[in-house]
XYZ file of C-alpha atoms in Angstrom:
532
model
C -17.974 -24.681 -10.086
C -17.992 -28.216 -11.446
C -16.979 -31.164 -9.251
C -14.617 -32.206 -12.073
C -11.022 -31.045 -12.023
C -10.352 -27.787 -13.842
C -6.844 -26.830 -14.870
C -5.514 -23.270 -14.791
C -2.043 -21.770 -14.597
C -2.516 -19.965 -11.277
C -5.119 -19.951 -8.544
C -5.060 -16.777 -6.468
C -6.678 -17.099 -3.045
C -8.185 -13.756 -2.076
C -9.786 -10.947 -4.068
C -8.511 -8.051 -2.006
C -6.267 -5.434 -3.606
C -3.210 -7.705 -3.498
C -4.909 -10.712 -5.059
C -6.583 -8.575 -7.715
C -3.344 -6.729 -8.524
C -1.502 -10.027 -8.929
C -4.319 -11.396 -11.080
C -4.153 -8.298 -13.298
C -0.391 -8.678 -13.725
C -0.731 -12.340 -14.642
C -3.696 -11.727 -16.912
C -1.772 -8.998 -18.707
C 0.899 -11.607 -19.518
C -1.657 -14.062 -20.897
C -1.629 -16.363 -17.867
C -4.842 -18.283 -17.110
C -5.859 -17.132 -13.634
C -8.718 -18.045 -11.316
C -9.296 -15.924 -8.203
C -11.148 -17.537 -5.291
C -12.834 -15.264 -2.746
C -15.070 -16.372 0.114
C -16.901 -13.049 0.210
C -19.676 -12.473 -2.278
C -18.794 -8.806 -2.790
C -16.133 -6.240 -1.892
C -15.664 -5.943 1.870
C -16.923 -2.497 2.887
C -15.262 -2.561 6.320
C -13.237 0.631 6.752
C -9.583 0.017 5.873
C -6.635 1.881 4.351
C -7.450 5.315 2.976
C -4.397 6.369 0.959
C -1.917 5.085 -1.610
C 1.823 5.724 -1.394
C 4.148 6.652 -4.242
C 5.225 3.139 -5.360
C 1.565 2.086 -5.530
C 0.605 5.170 -7.518
C 3.509 4.534 -9.867
C 2.499 0.900 -10.314
C -1.075 1.837 -11.197
C 0.047 4.669 -13.461
C 2.361 2.269 -15.289
C -0.691 0.139 -16.066
C -2.769 3.057 -17.354
C -5.064 3.320 -14.337
C -4.385 6.935 -13.306
C -7.635 8.248 -14.879
C -9.612 5.813 -12.717
C -7.656 6.913 -9.651
C -8.433 10.545 -10.418
C -12.167 9.782 -10.459
C -11.940 7.937 -7.132
C -9.904 10.737 -5.595
C -12.591 13.310 -6.421
C -15.158 11.269 -4.511
C -12.808 11.089 -1.513
C -12.094 14.818 -1.563
C -15.827 15.566 -1.648
C -16.311 13.576 1.558
C -13.375 15.358 3.197
C -14.835 18.726 2.212
C -18.110 17.718 3.851
C -16.270 16.948 7.101
C -14.547 20.349 7.045
C -17.875 22.050 6.405
C -19.478 20.258 9.353
C -16.578 21.184 11.652
C -16.710 24.829 10.568
C -20.453 24.982 11.219
C -20.013 23.402 14.655
C -17.221 25.851 15.536
C -19.324 28.831 14.392
C -22.307 27.659 16.409
C -20.130 27.224 19.489
C -18.627 30.691 19.097
C -22.082 32.227 18.649
C -23.281 30.520 21.815
C -20.270 31.803 23.762
C -20.862 35.348 22.538
C -24.521 35.117 23.476
C -23.505 34.195 27.018
C -21.286 37.307 27.379
C -22.707 39.998 29.710
C -24.086 42.998 27.856
C -21.392 45.463 26.819
C -18.522 42.987 27.352
C -16.615 42.303 24.157
C -16.403 38.689 23.016
C -13.083 36.910 22.872
C -11.791 36.523 19.309
C -9.700 33.383 18.960
C -9.265 30.364 16.790
C -10.772 26.951 17.551
C -9.892 25.633 21.022
C -8.184 28.924 21.877
C -5.152 28.341 19.684
C -3.575 31.345 17.943
C -4.097 31.549 14.217
C -1.435 29.687 12.236
C -0.724 28.929 8.606
C -2.786 25.991 7.289
C -1.137 22.621 7.752
C -0.393 20.767 4.514
C -0.909 17.174 5.633
C 1.634 14.719 4.197
C 1.160 11.860 6.627
C 1.763 11.025 10.252
C 4.245 9.059 12.290
C 2.793 7.519 15.427
C 0.057 10.158 15.368
C 2.531 13.048 14.926
C 1.213 15.079 12.006
C 3.749 16.009 9.343
C 3.345 19.454 7.830
C 4.187 19.601 4.133
C 5.129 23.256 4.552
C 8.327 21.945 6.160
C 9.382 19.717 3.250
C 12.708 20.508 1.626
C 11.785 21.667 -1.905
C 15.356 21.026 -3.097
C 15.153 17.310 -2.341
C 14.939 15.494 -5.706
C 12.710 12.744 -4.299
C 10.159 15.318 -3.160
C 10.119 16.976 -6.573
C 9.732 13.570 -8.213
C 6.416 12.990 -6.471
C 4.704 16.035 -7.911
C 2.984 14.423 -10.903
C 1.293 11.613 -8.983
C 1.162 12.983 -5.449
C -2.343 14.397 -5.803
C -3.851 10.987 -6.620
C -3.039 9.330 -3.293
C -6.344 9.916 -1.484
C -8.005 6.722 -2.680
C -9.537 4.201 -0.283
C -9.032 0.450 -0.354
C -12.572 -0.325 -1.511
C -12.217 2.166 -4.360
C -8.962 0.529 -5.420
C -10.474 -2.949 -5.254
C -13.327 -1.877 -7.524
C -10.858 -0.435 -10.055
C -8.706 -3.574 -10.003
C -11.653 -5.956 -10.244
C -12.954 -4.135 -13.302
C -9.497 -4.297 -14.882
C -9.035 -7.983 -14.047
C -12.320 -8.848 -15.730
C -11.256 -6.865 -18.805
C -8.100 -9.007 -18.910
C -10.083 -12.251 -18.800
C -9.396 -13.162 -15.178
C -11.916 -15.626 -13.733
C -13.073 -14.195 -10.387
C -15.196 -16.597 -8.328
C -16.848 -15.070 -5.286
C -18.563 -17.009 -2.542
C -15.983 -19.816 -2.843
C -13.883 -20.957 0.131
C -10.544 -22.748 -0.225
C -10.531 -25.617 2.259
C -7.346 -27.577 1.472
C -4.669 -28.198 -1.140
C -1.845 -30.567 -2.024
C 1.415 -29.533 -3.669
C 2.437 -32.419 -5.952
C 5.666 -30.803 -7.130
C 4.463 -30.275 -10.697
C 1.005 -28.945 -9.857
C -1.231 -27.972 -6.939
C -4.604 -29.657 -6.371
C -6.938 -27.226 -4.623
C -10.134 -28.248 -2.863
C -12.908 -25.722 -2.234
C -16.398 -25.933 -0.831
C -17.639 -25.998 -4.415
C -15.261 -28.369 -6.167
C -11.644 -29.092 -7.079
C -9.157 -27.276 -9.300
C -5.683 -28.084 -10.530
C -3.220 -25.249 -10.951
C 0.409 -24.885 -11.809
C 0.786 -22.505 -8.882
C -1.161 -21.308 -5.841
C -0.766 -17.718 -4.612
C -2.001 -16.978 -1.111
C -3.244 -13.390 -1.014
C -5.852 -14.175 1.634
C -4.904 -11.772 4.396
C -3.334 -11.839 7.820
C -5.139 -14.999 8.913
C -4.209 -16.696 5.652
C -5.588 -20.189 5.190
C -2.962 -20.831 2.515
C -0.100 -19.871 4.845
C -1.395 -22.057 7.651
C -2.102 -25.094 5.470
C 1.301 -24.826 3.771
C 3.064 -24.662 7.142
C 5.016 -21.444 6.640
C 6.816 -20.254 9.770
C 5.459 -16.910 10.983
C 7.790 -15.420 13.605
C 7.438 -11.947 15.054
C 6.337 -9.879 18.041
C 3.164 -10.032 20.111
C 0.500 -7.286 20.134
C 0.224 -4.449 22.635
C -2.913 -2.568 21.571
C -6.607 -2.945 20.992
C -7.775 -0.439 18.427
C -10.927 0.446 16.531
C -11.482 2.327 13.317
C -15.043 3.219 12.432
C -17.436 5.265 10.407
C -20.090 5.930 13.005
C -22.973 8.189 13.932
C -22.146 9.995 17.173
C -23.518 12.783 19.311
C -21.816 14.955 21.949
C -18.604 15.087 19.894
C -17.758 18.732 20.654
C -14.645 17.721 22.578
C -13.197 15.689 19.711
C -10.547 17.609 17.808
C -9.907 16.816 14.139
C -6.607 15.080 13.392
C -4.399 12.824 15.519
C -4.066 13.271 19.274
C -2.166 11.654 22.138
C -4.040 11.189 25.431
C -3.143 9.794 28.864
C -4.654 6.420 27.860
C -3.799 6.088 24.172
C -4.180 7.750 20.791
C -7.162 8.857 18.733
C -7.907 10.367 15.341
C -11.081 12.180 14.291
C -11.906 12.826 10.618
C -11.081 13.645 7.841
C -14.401 12.047 6.807
C -17.731 12.636 8.553
C -18.097 10.095 11.335
C -14.599 8.616 11.005
C -12.947 7.890 14.335
C -9.944 5.771 15.343
C -8.908 4.938 18.897
C -6.053 2.797 20.195
C -5.488 1.802 23.815
C -2.730 -0.293 25.336
C -3.230 -3.493 27.286
C -2.898 -6.260 24.742
C -4.859 -7.612 21.800
C -8.649 -7.698 21.702
C -10.142 -10.841 23.205
C -12.709 -11.022 20.400
C -11.543 -10.578 16.793
C -14.524 -12.039 14.952
C -17.893 -10.805 16.227
C -19.277 -7.445 14.997
C -18.295 -4.381 17.023
C -21.288 -3.118 18.987
C -22.204 0.510 19.576
C -21.528 0.062 23.305
C -18.080 -1.433 22.667
C -17.014 1.371 20.341
C -18.527 4.046 22.592
C -16.640 2.709 25.614
C -13.323 2.703 23.760
C -13.805 6.250 22.446
C -14.711 7.539 25.897
C -11.761 5.818 27.596
C -9.199 7.099 25.120
C -10.526 10.596 24.425
C -12.165 11.458 27.725
C -15.103 12.879 25.739
C -18.576 11.557 26.709
C -19.669 10.787 23.147
C -22.707 8.668 22.419
C -22.502 6.240 19.502
C -25.948 5.986 17.956
C -25.071 3.891 14.915
C -22.184 2.134 13.185
C -21.806 2.166 9.419
C -18.567 0.186 9.458
C -16.067 -0.684 12.178
C -13.068 -2.931 12.584
C -10.923 -4.025 15.502
C -7.208 -4.278 14.949
C -3.982 -4.738 16.822
C -0.214 -4.477 16.258
C 0.780 -8.112 15.936
C 3.961 -7.933 13.778
C 5.025 -11.107 11.969
C 6.659 -12.103 8.686
C 7.339 -15.401 6.934
C 11.082 -16.029 6.369
C 10.492 -17.008 2.716
C 7.619 -16.073 0.413
C 7.674 -19.347 -1.534
C 7.475 -23.026 -0.622
C 7.412 -25.287 -3.662
C 4.519 -24.189 -5.855
C 2.871 -22.109 -3.133
C 3.591 -18.369 -2.877
C 2.438 -15.692 -0.439
C 1.858 -11.979 -0.956
C 0.467 -9.108 1.086
C -0.795 -9.687 4.612
C -0.550 -13.442 4.091
C 3.236 -12.946 4.162
C 3.491 -10.164 6.747
C 1.237 -8.517 9.332
C 1.688 -5.358 11.402
C -0.320 -2.450 12.728
C -2.121 -0.631 9.896
C -1.086 2.888 10.900
C -0.327 4.836 7.736
C -1.906 2.284 5.384
C 1.459 0.556 4.935
C -0.065 -2.921 4.543
C -2.098 -2.172 1.423
C 0.817 -0.477 -0.291
C 3.323 -3.139 0.718
C 1.049 -5.827 -0.691
C 0.589 -4.085 -4.037
C 4.378 -3.900 -4.300
C 4.555 -7.651 -3.643
C 2.081 -8.303 -6.440
C 3.955 -6.120 -8.933
C 7.234 -7.864 -8.148
C 5.808 -11.383 -8.227
C 3.507 -11.033 -11.226
C 6.016 -10.785 -14.064
C 8.406 -13.312 -12.505
C 5.686 -15.938 -12.094
C 4.393 -15.223 -15.610
C 7.924 -15.674 -17.010
C 8.273 -18.966 -15.140
C 4.983 -20.224 -16.553
C 5.961 -19.091 -20.059
C 9.157 -21.122 -19.750
C 11.738 -18.414 -20.439
C 12.603 -17.346 -16.888
C 16.290 -17.850 -16.080
C 17.313 -20.081 -13.191
C 16.430 -18.555 -9.824
C 14.305 -15.655 -11.122
C 11.268 -16.639 -9.058
C 13.379 -16.871 -5.910
C 14.359 -13.220 -6.302
C 10.772 -12.438 -5.270
C 11.653 -13.242 -1.652
C 15.118 -11.717 -1.951
C 13.742 -8.372 -3.155
C 10.506 -8.058 -1.200
C 11.391 -9.565 2.195
C 13.728 -6.678 3.219
C 11.079 -4.093 2.404
C 8.487 -6.036 4.393
C 10.896 -6.285 7.345
C 11.440 -2.520 7.204
C 7.687 -1.877 7.313
C 7.307 -4.104 10.370
C 9.987 -2.123 12.210
C 8.525 1.189 11.018
C 5.161 0.288 12.549
C 6.802 -1.041 15.729
C 8.557 2.301 16.164
C 5.225 4.106 15.914
C 3.678 1.889 18.561
C 6.683 2.567 20.814
C 6.101 6.336 20.829
C 2.336 5.929 21.312
C 2.647 4.073 24.615
C 1.296 6.007 27.616
C 4.244 5.282 29.934
C 6.623 8.152 30.903
C 9.620 6.763 29.036
C 7.731 6.449 25.761
C 6.228 9.912 26.163
C 9.723 11.325 26.730
C 10.958 9.724 23.495
C 7.842 10.966 21.720
C 8.637 14.549 22.721
C 12.101 14.230 21.175
C 10.687 12.724 17.957
C 8.061 15.467 17.821
C 10.752 18.160 17.964
C 12.699 16.457 15.190
C 9.556 15.932 13.096
C 8.917 19.674 13.199
C 12.185 20.495 11.447
C 12.730 20.636 7.686
C 15.136 17.702 7.776
C 12.898 15.696 10.100
C 9.712 16.266 8.102
C 11.493 15.483 4.843
C 13.022 12.286 6.208
C 9.769 10.965 7.680
C 7.649 11.968 4.693
C 10.037 10.288 2.259
C 10.021 7.068 4.272
C 6.226 7.067 4.540
C 5.818 7.834 0.838
C 8.005 4.898 -0.185
C 10.205 6.863 -2.596
C 13.266 5.269 -0.945
C 12.375 1.722 -1.993
C 14.866 -0.042 -4.263
C 16.309 -3.466 -5.045
C 19.920 -4.609 -4.873
C 20.586 -5.346 -8.562
C 23.862 -5.813 -10.405
C 25.239 -2.659 -11.990
C 27.101 0.523 -11.122
C 24.712 3.203 -12.370
C 22.885 4.982 -9.507
C 19.504 4.333 -11.155
C 19.992 0.565 -11.217
C 17.534 -1.140 -8.877
C 15.484 2.008 -8.418
C 12.101 2.981 -9.746
C 12.390 4.321 -13.294
C 12.347 8.127 -13.606
C 9.241 9.638 -15.148
C 11.026 11.136 -18.132
C 9.263 13.210 -20.752
C 10.104 11.882 -24.223
C 10.471 13.673 -27.548
C 7.445 11.920 -29.035
C 5.216 13.642 -26.470
C 4.833 10.609 -24.246
C 6.030 9.983 -20.699
C 8.149 6.958 -19.786
C 5.348 5.222 -17.798
C 3.099 5.336 -20.889
C 5.291 2.634 -22.437
C 4.856 0.219 -19.506
C 1.117 -0.350 -19.872
C 1.583 -3.741 -21.554
C 3.602 -5.155 -18.640
C 6.666 -5.972 -20.769
C 10.335 -5.215 -20.283
C 11.210 -2.017 -22.176
C 14.570 -0.862 -23.515
C 14.571 2.898 -23.925
C 17.100 3.906 -26.587
C 17.631 7.639 -26.117
C 20.499 7.899 -28.624
C 19.232 5.901 -31.621
C 22.005 3.344 -31.083
C 22.049 0.369 -33.478
C 24.273 -1.649 -31.106
C 21.629 -1.411 -28.378
C 18.887 -2.602 -30.682
C 21.026 -5.468 -31.921
C 21.600 -6.676 -28.347
C 17.862 -6.593 -27.738
C 16.939 -8.332 -30.967
C 16.887 -11.935 -29.728
C 14.374 -11.018 -27.012
C 11.789 -9.440 -29.314
C 9.050 -11.762 -28.036
C 9.362 -10.349 -24.526
C 11.112 -7.004 -24.895
C 9.904 -3.714 -26.359
C 12.366 -1.150 -27.727
C 11.422 2.552 -27.609
C 13.640 4.984 -29.514
C 13.130 8.624 -28.493
C 15.046 11.477 -26.924
C 14.657 12.171 -23.203
C 14.496 15.871 -22.497
C 17.015 17.118 -19.942
C 18.572 13.699 -19.314
C 22.142 12.538 -19.875
C 20.991 8.937 -20.159
C 21.687 7.159 -23.445
C 19.730 4.035 -22.568
C 17.529 2.587 -19.840
C 16.330 -1.003 -19.405
C 13.143 -1.121 -17.351
C 11.636 -4.303 -15.924
C 7.884 -4.968 -16.213
C 7.409 -3.753 -12.621
C 8.974 -0.383 -13.490
C 12.363 -0.867 -11.824
C 15.586 -0.125 -13.667
C 17.607 -3.226 -14.555
C 20.343 -1.389 -16.452
C 21.211 2.202 -17.296
C 23.984 3.842 -19.281
C 25.275 7.279 -20.169
C 27.896 5.825 -22.516
C 27.502 4.888 -26.200
C 27.127 1.239 -27.193
C 25.619 -1.780 -25.468
C 28.273 -2.223 -22.759
C 27.198 -5.041 -20.438
C 23.552 -4.909 -21.574
C 23.676 -8.451 -23.059
C 24.554 -9.888 -19.649
C 21.835 -7.906 -17.891
C 19.288 -9.089 -20.452
C 20.325 -12.686 -19.895
C 20.034 -12.231 -16.110
C 16.275 -11.888 -16.194
C 15.066 -12.504 -19.754
C 16.694 -15.932 -20.119
């Protein structure tokens, strides 16, 4: 980087999934973006391992589902290897037990760990380590049915997603600079001057997507209220011996919680007693081994660590996501325990919401206050996630009161209504924004309608523009949209099985207006609300 000032529209601090997603959204709109990342390559530390429904929808709406499908196959292959290893270990153990039987005494036929044979569990997530069985989902629930098309793509890890997004960002002309550290900045009201260890840049805007210990958040002076941590936890891909006592899946123990699998060598343990005293130095084999033994009671030996991270349940959120020309997204704006991979998915949602609004502001056509709706729409969802993770920590505690509450939650989670409720909340299908309008679809994610031209509604969102779907070939609708032709696409086609006559979909895939009546109705006002 030159020592001379360079001028771009937006500098994004952080090339994790949130920063890269935001950069892709801005690049798609023709915004000049530079991403600064202190790491020289993608961080391979084990992190989130699954994508929820809003994230899958966002990526599908940008044409990235084929890439997700490829990544998913690699993940499933690793999971199959873990199942194979567990089956071989169980068979060897059973053979050894039978060999020890006195001659003529029949062996005991039973399933692993002596449990009676049951139908296979269809894993759809967990709440505080309580596994949710998809066999209990209510098939009549419309939100459950709506997940069918994308639900199989969710098993994609964070590093896989980052690679997909980095490739896409480069295709869109985003300037990604690795090995560069942001050291300071000044917000001058009309621009931000950013100093790095390799030079100075000027930008119209600075977006802090630099994680839970965000330099941007700290330097800008954002308040960061919340609750203090209770746990020290480790997640690792490790080489271990003497693991016979470790059961696959999530398990509560007298001292904490652990999970084993679904990948070979993957283990997670959480014990209560406060945050880790050391958050920066590499986790040693002895440290991980001690934690696994204390929580599981199994005398495993850790012989090698491929990747390991410490984490805790510090839960904090900035009151506003924007100060002047500085914006925050992802963990820079909110931190919490990572159980369920909520942080990755929450951050991608932030990026999708912010991207088109910031691009519209830069282009000069955004109506008054549009950028401030970023905080208004995303802060409540972030606050919900913080409380969702706090509730999980509460039922993981080893004290008698928490274990009593856990038993009640476990009973409820085993019912059809309980499983459906928890799975829907985890999946994110409930998420919506409070937008003006009376139609029940307004403010919700657009339905994935099949259209008469053979396409699906998300196919028309790849360009990141607002789209008016005219399902009734209505000239009045098209006339209302005419003055916005530079930033609005009109699609005229029938929607099979739908009573909708028209649907206005924002660039992030959320419905801004819907109608089952002929004519434009109040469409002109809705267009003016966010297209200027």
